[in-house]
Amino acid sequence: MPGDRPRTSVGTPAVIVIVGGGPRGTGVLERILAHESVNTDPAPIDIHVVDPYPAGAGRIWRGSQAPLLWMNSTTADVTMFTDDTTAVTGPVVPGPTLAEWVAENAAELAELPEIAAEVPTVTPSSFASRSLQSRYLNWVFETAVDSAPAHVDVQVHRRSVVDIVNVGKMQKVHLDDGVVIDATAVLLAQGHPDALAAPRETALSSFASDHGLTYVGPGYTADLDADVIPEREPVLIAGLGLAFIDWMVLLAESRGGIFERGEDGVLTYAPSGREPLLYAGSRRGVPYHSKISYSIADARPPLPRFFTADLVPGDGPLDFRNDIWPLASKELAGAHYHELFASHPDRTVGTWEEFDAEFASLAWGSPRLQELVENAVPKPEDRIDLERLNRPLGGERYDGLADVQLRITEYISADVARRSDPYFSADAAVFSALLSTYMTVGELLRRGRIPAESVAKDVEGWLHSFFSFIASGPPPERLEQLTALNEAGIVQFLGPDSVFSTEIDPATGVGIFVARSASHTDIVAANTLVEARLPVASISASGDALLRTLHGRGEAVELRATADSSAKLAVDGTSRILHQDNTSHPRRFAAGPWVAGHNWSAAFPRPRTNAGFFRHNDALAAEILGAARLCPS
């Protein structure tokens, strides 16, 4: 750390406090230091990074997690460094991807007991443990701090911020050890805070307590106690997303079961006898799509084309369904067909130029566009169907649970096979188009063109769910493990439109958890219910006392579409925190997954994609520096 080294400039320093030292806080810090490295008229700056967990990794990516918990991106697809594709005003500061960093530091990393066995197996296409990723993030933070120019001093506090009080134009930042920092600018970057139990969760917990049942509410899997889940008993699991995958691992392999791959390449599972019997369901009824395991870069179409902020008509508020989603849908479809014509011309009729000339001129959903696609793409399975992509089992009905198992395992196996086969490279093009779509939505948010209620309902709700299901799924091996667990009788699928509730036997007064699916009539009862999902964001009911306090004083506003939807922190187009009176704090900023419109920031940036993570961090760094220096001390 720079510490007390001599400064090259004199005067009262600007003071920046970054609340949260995880990936987002680290990313903004790196951009602040990059901007200052080329400042030709430097003035002193003190930067305080406050986080009770190790800086760089923070809480969610801390190194103390079980090694069996993996990332859901390959090591080659994870970077914390800008490159020559990144459109930033500050200097580009290249650095290694996770894969490159592990290769460069393999000998040293192999000496760490927690990851020693993993390090020799890491390749650019492998999925690292979160424990290994934490080491990379810690190194990124240290590297950024070591790059600080002499007029910038960075200090780390392993504490929590409990309050921020405005005193004149300064902000007094109160830490939980009694230390108070006088700041000229503050960034809130806490990442994924906990949330206080919602009314439904409180009711389920009380029901479990009254009837001797076990209820595990939503949370970050590494923070939850898997030992409370009983062995050899039915357990209901609500959710089939990434949190479910973590639970699957902790309740199977971590209890002594063994996955083995036979000579035929098929993965099987040998139970230990300590596993529960998991009945898992969700609205879609299937897990997130497998990660694509072939090169996505080889199928990257020219983007954006049909959906940019400048192509959206008018300059007033936009309706998501009528103004935004049709253009976004055309972007996704255009990418799909571009790749189909480019890499699989034997499955198309005519030339791409002929198709594109008419496709570009037609409105999404028009009968002529449908006719054009049918004529140019003879096989229905080669055409993109966004609704079917989003709800693959929509409208299906089954005879019962046994029928459900056959259908869903067949679906998962087909999905894993498809995501590993370049024959379906149009899927990779759609993935890239989804990333581009999120970038455009972010620009529309910065321009203030998406109304607050639509941000909460459509962007934070529907679009994020669609994106996560299509593009943020687990490694293919995890889905192979899931089908192996199903074959071994450890996991059973409930089917789409699963609903979890409580019932009391009127004769005995005994309570039980039950699960039903709209796709069949079978009912499953169990003494244990697990909510396999993250907490729903809520600023007013955040587990972070600072956020609750700011909200209570009207210095923070939450955006909520419905009573059950997330309620994220509202900011303006420059990421300044909004107040209850709709003004913004001139020197208080927020960024990260619990900030409205920042859902894309929950994922690590991919190299050489002009990632929004870097562009937003760079713009935010410039805003923070300007605000910090304009504030008189």
XYZ file of C-alpha atoms in Angstrom, residues 340 345-349 373-383:
17
model
C -26.705 -19.308 -39.675
C -25.233 -21.950 -45.648
C -26.443 -25.468 -46.457
C -29.355 -24.826 -44.059
C -30.438 -21.559 -45.721
C -31.825 -20.507 -49.090
C -37.727 -16.347 -42.544
C -39.804 -19.378 -43.558
C -38.649 -19.064 -47.173
C -34.973 -18.534 -46.316
C -34.714 -21.041 -43.445
C -36.556 -24.231 -44.453
C -36.242 -26.168 -41.185
C -38.347 -24.859 -38.269
C -35.661 -25.960 -35.787
C -33.217 -23.538 -37.452
C -35.503 -20.558 -36.828
